[in-house]
């Protein structure tokens, strides 16, 4: 019988086996044995309304230790592991029949597509010594302009020629895609200079690039958002709520990695609270509107030198002028409650998150927190924050039945905060105990269950094993010379 740290039966684990074998090409559940929460949709709309209680007013409070680019890096990670094209607010959605059109592994398929043979239009084939190992960028366009050289490769209608079109939906994430492509190409140059044969150049460069990416996801990004104590607990005591390897049906063991809806529909949407209204992407330049003409114009060629992201300016916290992410709490930037690019349907991202969670029949945050064996006093404290928010809606909304999981995770970060050292919590600086465990265990589990990842094939590996020991997101994107 599964237990949590030698205590009573851990309630999350049996859920993994309630709906048949989890499949990597489908979504699944962590807590399928818990009852779903239902809240009146009108109440959810009131809480998430354009001018409702979740709207951030006045000067936004900033985190001390979360660089603003981490929030967009988290969006990039999401695009690497999930793509849901079939679920709908207008019906109940069943995770086990909802296709995930991305591989649930951090394998950078959004960068590599189907490789040089399956996606030849994304690769540079004019240098036989590289054997098609390098990815194309805007700099490879004939007579590339200054702007094109700082952009992704684009078709004549300005669509980016990349493995996932979502990575061109805003300027920061398109520049992030370009940064990782450039890193891969520098790895190719390095390996070629080290004598790696052309026939093996692409696969080895992909491995090196992907492992560095995975390393910074765990040791820079996750460490910043969930805290070192929680990561130490997971690596020291194992995963307790995300354990596909514990499921077995006859002779079949369901150890395939999958994306839980508690992660994709709720916990991993924490970043929506941390996106600022404006971001400064270049030193000495004004901050730009996130959804303004420079940063928010997705699926378009780079047309302004002011849109080139200087990565140290949004990642290097040793510089006091660098933008930090907004506090993680129950507030959101005003544009996110009235999305300018949504022309039909619900324009509030908060309301959309509520409705999606309800469509997937997610349990309440309180029930999941209890299953995670959080103290009753802590659960009540978080619940009180959410209820106070709901009561200030117009008209007032009731959360007496429970708190939607996404809102519970935001309220938990505000009321309890991230554990930054054993027993010490800081509010608003990152995910709390429940949100952090869902996020961290899912991502670490995806890596541990992937034979091609560094955690799934060589747990002794670190960037120090390579001649280019890049250990942070800033290192990866700033293209340090090897």
Short mmCIF file of C-alpha atoms in Angstrom, two decimals:
data_model
loop_
_atom_site.label_atom_id
_atom_site.label_comp_id
_atom_site.label_asym_id
_atom_site.label_seq_id
_atom_site.Cartn_x
_atom_site.Cartn_y
_atom_site.Cartn_z
CA UNK A 1 0.00 0.00 0.00
CA UNK A 2 1.38 3.42 -0.98
CA UNK A 3 2.18 5.73 1.89
CA UNK A 4 3.52 9.25 2.19
CA UNK A 5 6.77 9.35 4.17
CA UNK A 6 5.74 6.20 6.07
CA UNK A 7 2.47 7.73 7.20
CA UNK A 8 -1.13 6.81 6.33
CA UNK A 9 -2.22 5.70 2.90
CA UNK A 10 -1.53 8.50 0.46
CA UNK A 11 -4.86 9.43 -1.12
CA UNK A 12 -3.59 10.64 -4.47
CA UNK A 13 -2.06 7.39 -5.66
CA UNK A 14 -5.08 5.12 -6.26
CA UNK A 15 -6.48 7.78 -8.61
CA UNK A 16 -3.91 6.89 -11.21
CA UNK A 17 -5.52 3.51 -11.77
CA UNK A 18 -9.22 4.38 -11.84
CA UNK A 19 -9.73 4.90 -15.57
CA UNK A 20 -7.62 2.20 -17.20
CA UNK A 21 -4.04 2.48 -18.34
CA UNK A 22 -2.83 6.05 -18.82
CA UNK A 23 -1.54 6.73 -22.31
CA UNK A 24 1.18 9.12 -23.36
CA UNK A 25 -0.97 10.47 -26.19
CA UNK A 26 -3.86 11.28 -23.82
CA UNK A 27 -4.31 13.41 -20.74
CA UNK A 28 -4.98 11.75 -17.38
CA UNK A 29 -5.73 12.40 -13.72
CA UNK A 30 -3.77 12.48 -10.48
CA UNK A 31 -6.82 12.48 -8.21
CA UNK A 32 -9.52 10.56 -10.06
CA UNK A 33 -10.92 9.17 -6.80
CA UNK A 34 -11.90 12.65 -5.58
CA UNK A 35 -15.34 14.12 -6.40
CA UNK A 36 -15.50 16.89 -9.01
CA UNK A 37 -16.32 20.42 -7.90
CA UNK A 38 -19.24 22.30 -9.42
CA UNK A 39 -19.66 26.06 -9.06
CA UNK A 40 -22.40 28.14 -10.71
CA UNK A 41 -20.79 29.45 -13.96
CA UNK A 42 -22.29 32.88 -13.26
CA UNK A 43 -20.36 32.97 -9.99
CA UNK A 44 -17.15 31.98 -11.78
CA UNK A 45 -17.73 34.72 -14.37
CA UNK A 46 -18.27 37.28 -11.60
CA UNK A 47 -14.98 36.33 -9.91
CA UNK A 48 -13.04 36.47 -13.19
CA UNK A 49 -14.82 39.50 -14.65
CA UNK A 50 -12.99 42.24 -16.54
CA UNK A 51 -13.38 44.71 -13.68
CA UNK A 52 -13.85 42.08 -11.01
CA UNK A 53 -11.92 41.31 -7.83
CA UNK A 54 -9.00 39.64 -9.64
CA UNK A 55 -8.05 42.82 -11.51
CA UNK A 56 -4.73 44.27 -10.38
CA UNK A 57 -5.00 47.98 -9.63
CA UNK A 58 -2.26 50.45 -8.90
CA UNK A 59 1.44 49.62 -9.11
CA UNK A 60 1.95 45.87 -9.37
CA UNK A 61 3.88 44.19 -6.58
CA UNK A 62 7.02 42.46 -7.89
CA UNK A 63 8.75 39.29 -6.77
CA UNK A 64 12.29 39.54 -5.45
CA UNK A 65 13.74 36.41 -7.02
CA UNK A 66 11.70 35.50 -10.16
CA UNK A 67 12.96 37.11 -13.40
CA UNK A 68 10.13 38.06 -15.71
CA UNK A 69 11.40 35.87 -18.56
CA UNK A 70 10.89 32.75 -16.40
CA UNK A 71 7.15 33.15 -16.95
CA UNK A 72 7.58 33.01 -20.73
CA UNK A 73 10.08 30.18 -20.40
CA UNK A 74 7.34 28.33 -18.52
CA UNK A 75 5.03 28.96 -21.48
CA UNK A 76 7.68 27.49 -23.77
CA UNK A 77 7.90 24.37 -21.56
CA UNK A 78 4.12 24.04 -21.69
CA UNK A 79 4.21 24.14 -25.48
CA UNK A 80 6.90 21.45 -25.43
CA UNK A 81 4.73 18.94 -23.54
CA UNK A 82 1.05 19.76 -24.16
CA UNK A 83 -1.23 20.59 -27.07
CA UNK A 84 -4.98 20.16 -26.63
CA UNK A 85 -6.96 20.82 -29.82
CA UNK A 86 -10.22 19.07 -28.95
CA UNK A 87 -11.54 20.03 -25.48
CA UNK A 88 -14.30 22.62 -25.11
CA UNK A 89 -15.90 24.81 -22.44
CA UNK A 90 -19.31 23.81 -23.81
CA UNK A 91 -19.20 20.16 -22.73
CA UNK A 92 -17.69 17.82 -20.19
CA UNK A 93 -14.19 16.78 -21.17
CA UNK A 94 -12.73 13.38 -20.31
CA UNK A 95 -8.93 13.45 -19.98
CA UNK A 96 -8.49 9.82 -21.03
CA UNK A 97 -10.07 10.51 -24.44
CA UNK A 98 -8.57 13.99 -24.90
CA UNK A 99 -5.60 13.71 -27.24
CA UNK A 100 -2.33 15.41 -26.35
CA UNK A 101 -0.84 16.33 -29.72
CA UNK A 102 2.59 16.87 -28.14
CA UNK A 103 4.86 14.20 -26.71
CA UNK A 104 4.67 14.40 -22.89
CA UNK A 105 8.45 14.53 -22.62
CA UNK A 106 10.75 17.52 -22.53
CA UNK A 107 12.31 16.55 -25.85
CA UNK A 108 12.17 19.93 -27.65
CA UNK A 109 10.02 18.57 -30.48
CA UNK A 110 8.77 22.16 -30.75
CA UNK A 111 12.32 23.01 -31.85
CA UNK A 112 13.23 19.95 -33.91
CA UNK A 113 9.94 18.97 -35.53
CA UNK A 114 10.50 15.61 -37.19
CA UNK A 115 14.24 16.15 -37.65
CA UNK A 116 16.31 16.84 -40.77
CA UNK A 117 14.64 14.05 -42.74
CA UNK A 118 11.03 14.52 -41.63
CA UNK A 119 11.11 18.34 -41.57
CA UNK A 120 13.89 19.20 -44.09
CA UNK A 121 12.51 22.72 -44.65
CA UNK A 122 13.64 23.64 -41.12
CA UNK A 123 17.28 22.57 -41.61
CA UNK A 124 20.37 23.88 -43.37
CA UNK A 125 21.55 21.40 -46.00
CA UNK A 126 24.17 23.40 -47.95
CA UNK A 127 27.17 22.29 -45.84
CA UNK A 128 27.81 18.54 -46.29
CA UNK A 129 30.13 18.42 -43.28
CA UNK A 130 27.12 19.25 -41.09
CA UNK A 131 24.86 16.67 -42.78
CA UNK A 132 21.74 18.81 -42.26
CA UNK A 133 22.40 19.12 -38.52
CA UNK A 134 21.84 22.88 -38.24
CA UNK A 135 18.47 24.59 -37.94
CA UNK A 136 17.64 27.54 -40.16
CA UNK A 137 16.95 31.03 -38.80
CA UNK A 138 16.10 34.35 -40.38
CA UNK A 139 19.82 35.00 -40.80
CA UNK A 140 19.86 32.25 -43.46
CA UNK A 141 17.41 34.08 -45.72
CA UNK A 142 18.96 35.31 -48.99
CA UNK A 143 20.14 38.90 -48.47
CA UNK A 144 18.76 38.88 -44.94
CA UNK A 145 18.04 42.31 -43.52
CA UNK A 146 19.17 43.35 -40.05
CA UNK A 147 15.73 42.52 -38.71
CA UNK A 148 15.57 39.14 -40.45
CA UNK A 149 18.93 38.17 -38.97
CA UNK A 150 17.42 38.60 -35.48
CA UNK A 151 14.27 36.66 -36.27
CA UNK A 152 13.00 33.16 -36.95
CA UNK A 153 12.97 31.78 -40.48
CA UNK A 154 9.70 32.90 -42.10
CA UNK A 155 7.63 32.05 -45.15
CA UNK A 156 6.59 34.76 -47.66
CA UNK A 157 3.41 35.36 -45.61
CA UNK A 158 5.59 35.86 -42.49
CA UNK A 159 4.63 32.61 -40.77
CA UNK A 160 7.52 31.21 -38.74
CA UNK A 161 8.95 27.94 -40.09
CA UNK A 162 9.21 26.16 -36.74
CA UNK A 163 8.09 22.96 -35.02
CA UNK A 164 5.19 24.56 -33.10
CA UNK A 165 3.42 27.69 -34.41
CA UNK A 166 2.38 28.65 -30.85
CA UNK A 167 6.00 29.66 -30.25
CA UNK A 168 5.40 32.65 -32.47
CA UNK A 169 2.28 33.94 -30.72
CA UNK A 170 4.14 36.76 -28.95
CA UNK A 171 7.52 38.37 -29.49
CA UNK A 172 9.19 37.12 -26.30
CA UNK A 173 8.41 33.47 -26.91
CA UNK A 174 9.44 33.73 -30.59
CA UNK A 175 12.76 35.21 -29.49
CA UNK A 176 13.07 32.38 -26.95
CA UNK A 177 12.53 29.85 -29.75
CA UNK A 178 15.24 31.61 -31.75
CA UNK A 179 17.60 31.59 -28.76
CA UNK A 180 17.37 27.81 -28.32
CA UNK A 181 17.79 27.25 -32.07
CA UNK A 182 20.95 29.34 -31.94
CA UNK A 183 22.17 27.38 -28.95
CA UNK A 184 21.67 24.12 -30.87
CA UNK A 185 23.61 25.52 -33.83
CA UNK A 186 26.50 26.54 -31.58
CA UNK A 187 26.53 23.03 -30.12
CA UNK A 188 26.78 21.69 -33.70
CA UNK A 189 29.79 23.93 -34.35
CA UNK A 190 31.40 22.81 -31.10
CA UNK A 191 30.86 19.09 -31.75
CA UNK A 192 32.05 19.42 -35.34
CA UNK A 193 35.24 21.05 -34.06
CA UNK A 194 35.60 18.21 -31.55
CA UNK A 195 35.60 15.68 -34.38
CA UNK A 196 32.10 14.19 -34.12
CA UNK A 197 31.29 12.46 -37.42
CA UNK A 198 28.74 14.15 -39.67
CA UNK A 199 26.46 11.11 -39.56
CA UNK A 200 26.10 11.48 -35.77
CA UNK A 201 26.27 15.26 -35.53
CA UNK A 202 22.55 16.05 -35.40
CA UNK A 203 21.57 13.41 -32.85
CA UNK A 204 24.48 14.25 -30.53
CA UNK A 205 23.78 18.00 -30.82
CA UNK A 206 20.12 17.37 -30.07
CA UNK A 207 21.01 15.31 -27.00
CA UNK A 208 23.41 17.92 -25.65
CA UNK A 209 20.97 20.77 -26.29
CA UNK A 210 17.99 18.89 -24.86
CA UNK A 211 19.83 17.80 -21.71
CA UNK A 212 21.00 21.35 -21.03
CA UNK A 213 17.41 22.54 -21.49
CA UNK A 214 16.10 19.84 -19.14
CA UNK A 215 18.76 20.69 -16.59
CA UNK A 216 17.82 24.37 -16.47
CA UNK A 217 14.11 23.48 -16.27
CA UNK A 218 14.80 21.54 -13.05
CA UNK A 219 17.71 23.39 -11.49
CA UNK A 220 16.94 26.99 -12.44
CA UNK A 221 13.27 27.34 -13.42
CA UNK A 222 11.68 24.83 -11.00
CA UNK A 223 14.03 25.76 -8.18
CA UNK A 224 12.95 29.38 -8.53
CA UNK A 225 9.21 28.64 -8.73
CA UNK A 226 8.73 25.78 -6.23
CA UNK A 227 11.75 26.17 -3.94
CA UNK A 228 14.74 24.02 -3.05
CA UNK A 229 13.17 22.24 -0.03
CA UNK A 230 10.38 20.77 -2.15
CA UNK A 231 12.81 19.64 -4.87
CA UNK A 232 15.04 18.08 -2.21
CA UNK A 233 12.03 16.22 -0.79
CA UNK A 234 11.01 14.85 -4.19
CA UNK A 235 14.54 13.75 -5.11
CA UNK A 236 15.21 12.38 -1.65
CA UNK A 237 11.89 10.69 -0.90
CA UNK A 238 10.40 10.16 -4.33
CA UNK A 239 7.24 11.28 -6.07
CA UNK A 240 3.95 10.69 -4.21
CA UNK A 241 1.12 12.06 -6.35
CA UNK A 242 2.51 11.50 -9.86
CA UNK A 243 3.42 7.81 -10.07
CA UNK A 244 2.34 6.17 -13.35
CA UNK A 245 4.81 3.37 -12.60
CA UNK A 246 2.62 2.18 -9.71
CA UNK A 247 -0.32 1.33 -11.97
CA UNK A 248 -0.60 -2.23 -13.24
CA UNK A 249 -3.33 -4.10 -15.07
CA UNK A 250 -2.60 -7.81 -15.35
CA UNK A 251 0.83 -8.02 -16.93
CA UNK A 252 0.83 -4.42 -18.15
CA UNK A 253 2.44 -1.70 -16.06
CA UNK A 254 1.28 1.81 -16.88
CA UNK A 255 4.64 3.53 -16.60
CA UNK A 256 4.14 5.73 -19.66
CA UNK A 257 4.46 9.44 -18.88
CA UNK A 258 1.24 11.42 -19.32
CA UNK A 259 0.03 14.94 -18.56
CA UNK A 260 -2.40 15.16 -15.62
CA UNK A 261 -5.24 17.67 -16.04
CA UNK A 262 -4.63 18.89 -12.49
CA UNK A 263 -1.29 20.11 -13.89
CA UNK A 264 -2.29 21.34 -17.35
CA UNK A 265 -5.70 22.85 -16.57
CA UNK A 266 -4.92 24.34 -13.15
CA UNK A 267 -1.53 24.20 -11.44
CA UNK A 268 0.65 25.07 -14.42
CA UNK A 269 -1.49 28.11 -15.17
CA UNK A 270 -0.02 29.86 -12.13
CA UNK A 271 2.02 32.10 -14.43
CA UNK A 272 -1.09 33.96 -15.52
CA UNK A 273 -0.95 35.78 -12.19
CA UNK A 274 2.73 36.71 -12.68
CA UNK A 275 2.65 38.26 -16.16
CA UNK A 276 3.20 42.03 -15.88
CA UNK A 277 1.25 44.60 -17.82
CA UNK A 278 4.54 45.94 -19.23
CA UNK A 279 8.04 44.49 -19.64
CA UNK A 280 11.39 46.15 -20.27
CA UNK A 281 13.26 43.91 -22.73
CA UNK A 282 16.21 46.21 -23.50
CA UNK A 283 18.48 48.09 -21.13
CA UNK A 284 17.77 51.80 -21.03
CA UNK A 285 14.59 51.49 -23.12
CA UNK A 286 11.01 52.02 -21.94
CA UNK A 287 8.90 49.09 -20.78
CA UNK A 288 6.55 47.77 -23.46
CA UNK A 289 2.94 46.63 -23.22
CA UNK A 290 2.79 42.83 -23.19
CA UNK A 291 -0.10 42.92 -25.66
CA UNK A 292 1.05 46.08 -27.41
CA UNK A 293 2.22 46.37 -31.04
CA UNK A 294 5.86 45.46 -30.36
CA UNK A 295 5.59 42.48 -27.98
CA UNK A 296 2.07 41.24 -28.57
CA UNK A 297 2.04 41.08 -32.34
CA UNK A 298 2.43 37.36 -32.94
CA UNK A 299 2.78 35.54 -36.27
CA UNK A 300 4.52 38.51 -37.87
CA UNK A 301 8.03 39.31 -39.02
CA UNK A 302 10.29 41.26 -36.70
CA UNK A 303 9.84 44.82 -37.85
CA UNK A 304 11.39 46.86 -35.07
CA UNK A 305 14.83 46.69 -33.49
CA UNK A 306 13.12 47.46 -30.17
CA UNK A 307 11.57 43.95 -30.29
CA UNK A 308 14.91 42.13 -30.02
CA UNK A 309 15.03 40.67 -26.52
CA UNK A 310 18.23 41.25 -24.56
CA UNK A 311 18.13 38.13 -22.41
CA UNK A 312 20.24 39.40 -19.50
CA UNK A 313 17.78 42.31 -19.20
CA UNK A 314 14.92 39.92 -18.41
CA UNK A 315 16.86 37.10 -16.71
CA UNK A 316 19.96 38.38 -14.91
CA UNK A 317 18.90 39.16 -11.35
CA UNK A 318 22.38 40.40 -10.46
CA UNK A 319 21.32 43.60 -12.27
CA UNK A 320 18.92 45.57 -10.04
CA UNK A 321 17.27 47.17 -13.10
CA UNK A 322 16.08 43.81 -14.47
CA UNK A 323 12.33 43.28 -14.50
CA UNK A 324 10.92 40.81 -12.00
CA UNK A 325 7.70 38.87 -12.44
CA UNK A 326 4.60 40.09 -10.65
CA UNK A 327 3.77 38.52 -7.29
CA UNK A 328 2.00 35.17 -7.47
CA UNK A 329 -1.37 35.90 -5.90
CA UNK A 330 -5.07 36.16 -6.79
CA UNK A 331 -4.58 39.27 -8.94
CA UNK A 332 -3.90 39.56 -12.69
CA UNK A 333 -2.81 42.29 -15.11
CA UNK A 334 -5.87 44.07 -16.51
CA UNK A 335 -5.26 43.02 -20.12
CA UNK A 336 -5.47 39.35 -19.13
CA UNK A 337 -9.04 39.90 -17.96
CA UNK A 338 -9.93 41.46 -21.31
CA UNK A 339 -7.74 39.66 -23.85
CA UNK A 340 -7.32 42.02 -26.83
CA UNK A 341 -6.76 39.22 -29.35
CA UNK A 342 -10.00 37.36 -28.50
CA UNK A 343 -12.69 38.64 -30.85
CA UNK A 344 -15.43 36.10 -30.09
CA UNK A 345 -16.31 34.36 -26.85
CA UNK A 346 -15.01 34.78 -23.32
CA UNK A 347 -12.29 37.44 -23.12
CA UNK A 348 -11.28 36.98 -19.47
CA UNK A 349 -8.40 34.54 -19.07
CA UNK A 350 -9.42 33.97 -15.45
CA UNK A 351 -12.96 32.98 -16.41
CA UNK A 352 -11.64 30.77 -19.20
CA UNK A 353 -9.43 28.97 -16.66
CA UNK A 354 -12.38 28.48 -14.31
CA UNK A 355 -14.61 27.10 -17.07
CA UNK A 356 -11.93 24.77 -18.38
CA UNK A 357 -11.32 23.34 -14.92
CA UNK A 358 -15.03 22.74 -14.49
CA UNK A 359 -15.31 21.14 -17.95
CA UNK A 360 -12.63 18.63 -16.91
CA UNK A 361 -14.44 17.97 -13.60
CA UNK A 362 -11.47 18.91 -11.44
CA UNK A 363 -11.80 18.36 -7.68
CA UNK A 364 -11.77 21.32 -5.34
CA UNK A 365 -8.47 22.71 -4.14
CA UNK A 366 -9.44 21.86 -0.58
CA UNK A 367 -10.00 18.17 -1.39
CA UNK A 368 -6.72 17.94 -3.27
CA UNK A 369 -4.88 19.69 -0.43
CA UNK A 370 -6.37 17.18 2.02
CA UNK A 371 -5.24 14.32 -0.25
CA UNK A 372 -1.76 15.88 -0.17
CA UNK A 373 -2.00 15.72 3.63
CA UNK A 374 -1.76 19.46 4.20
CA UNK A 375 -2.80 20.65 7.69
CA UNK A 376 -6.44 21.63 8.20
CA UNK A 377 -5.42 25.05 9.49
CA UNK A 378 -3.46 25.72 6.30
CA UNK A 379 -6.34 24.60 4.07
CA UNK A 380 -8.74 26.86 5.98
CA UNK A 381 -6.34 29.80 5.64
CA UNK A 382 -6.13 29.36 1.86
CA UNK A 383 -9.88 28.81 1.57
CA UNK A 384 -10.57 32.01 3.49
CA UNK A 385 -8.49 34.03 1.00
CA UNK A 386 -10.43 32.58 -1.93
CA UNK A 387 -13.81 33.12 -0.21
CA UNK A 388 -12.96 36.72 0.58
CA UNK A 389 -12.09 37.32 -3.07
CA UNK A 390 -15.33 35.70 -4.24
CA UNK A 391 -17.45 37.68 -1.78
CA UNK A 392 -16.09 40.94 -3.21
CA UNK A 393 -17.31 40.08 -6.71
CA UNK A 394 -20.35 41.80 -8.19
CA UNK A 395 -22.68 40.15 -7.48
CA UNK A 396 -20.99 38.36 -4.56
CA UNK A 397 -20.09 34.75 -5.34
CA UNK A 398 -20.11 31.79 -3.01
CA UNK A 399 -17.33 29.22 -2.75
CA UNK A 400 -18.98 27.29 0.07
CA UNK A 401 -18.85 24.10 -2.03
CA UNK A 402 -15.09 24.47 -2.50
CA UNK A 403 -12.45 26.49 -4.34
CA UNK A 404 -11.60 25.85 -8.00
CA UNK A 405 -8.16 24.25 -8.06
CA UNK A 406 -6.55 27.03 -10.12
CA UNK A 407 -7.81 29.71 -7.73
CA UNK A 408 -6.80 27.61 -4.70
CA UNK A 409 -3.23 27.44 -6.03
CA UNK A 410 -3.10 31.22 -6.49
CA UNK A 411 -4.59 31.79 -3.03
CA UNK A 412 -2.14 29.29 -1.52
CA UNK A 413 0.81 31.17 -3.00
CA UNK A 414 -0.56 34.39 -1.53
CA UNK A 415 -1.55 33.05 1.90
CA UNK A 416 1.12 30.40 2.55
CA UNK A 417 3.79 31.04 -0.05
CA UNK A 418 6.82 29.13 -1.22
CA UNK A 419 9.04 27.24 1.21
CA UNK A 420 12.44 28.83 0.64
CA UNK A 421 14.24 27.02 3.47
CA UNK A 422 12.98 24.27 5.78
CA UNK A 423 10.00 25.71 7.65
CA UNK A 424 10.38 29.22 6.17
CA UNK A 425 7.75 30.41 3.68
CA UNK A 426 7.68 33.60 1.61
CA UNK A 427 4.33 34.75 0.24
CA UNK A 428 3.96 35.60 -3.44
CA UNK A 429 7.46 34.45 -4.43
CA UNK A 430 6.40 31.14 -5.98
CA UNK A 431 4.11 28.17 -5.65
CA UNK A 432 2.89 26.89 -2.31
CA UNK A 433 2.93 23.29 -1.05
CA UNK A 434 0.07 21.89 -3.17
CA UNK A 435 0.66 23.84 -6.39
CA UNK A 436 4.40 23.33 -6.14
CA UNK A 437 4.09 19.57 -5.65
CA UNK A 438 1.73 19.13 -8.60
CA UNK A 439 4.03 21.13 -10.90
CA UNK A 440 7.35 19.73 -9.69
CA UNK A 441 6.30 16.08 -9.50
CA UNK A 442 4.78 16.21 -12.97
CA UNK A 443 7.82 17.73 -14.64
CA UNK A 444 10.32 15.58 -12.73
CA UNK A 445 8.18 12.51 -13.40
CA UNK A 446 8.08 13.22 -17.14
CA UNK A 447 11.88 13.33 -17.11
CA UNK A 448 12.36 10.25 -14.94
CA UNK A 449 10.01 8.18 -17.11
CA UNK A 450 11.74 9.24 -20.35
CA UNK A 451 14.63 6.95 -21.29
CA UNK A 452 16.05 9.72 -23.47
CA UNK A 453 16.28 12.39 -20.76
CA UNK A 454 19.21 13.03 -18.47
CA UNK A 455 17.18 11.91 -15.43
CA UNK A 456 15.94 8.82 -17.26
CA UNK A 457 19.24 7.62 -18.67
CA UNK A 458 22.19 9.19 -16.81
CA UNK A 459 21.41 10.61 -13.38
CA UNK A 460 25.09 11.45 -12.88
CA UNK A 461 25.03 13.95 -15.75
CA UNK A 462 25.19 17.70 -15.25
CA UNK A 463 26.37 20.59 -17.43
CA UNK A 464 29.73 20.24 -15.67
CA UNK A 465 30.19 17.01 -17.67
CA UNK A 466 30.29 19.03 -20.87
CA UNK A 467 32.81 21.56 -22.11
CA UNK A 468 30.00 24.14 -22.10
CA UNK A 469 28.59 24.06 -18.54
CA UNK A 470 25.59 26.35 -18.97
CA UNK A 471 23.49 26.02 -15.82
CA UNK A 472 20.74 28.66 -16.09
CA UNK A 473 18.15 29.86 -18.57
CA UNK A 474 20.17 33.05 -18.93
CA UNK A 475 23.28 31.03 -19.84
CA UNK A 476 21.32 29.01 -22.39
CA UNK A 477 19.91 32.04 -24.19
CA UNK A 478 22.84 34.42 -23.92
CA UNK A 479 24.96 32.07 -26.06
CA UNK A 480 28.14 32.15 -24.00
CA UNK A 481 31.23 31.18 -25.94
CA UNK A 482 32.34 27.62 -25.24
#
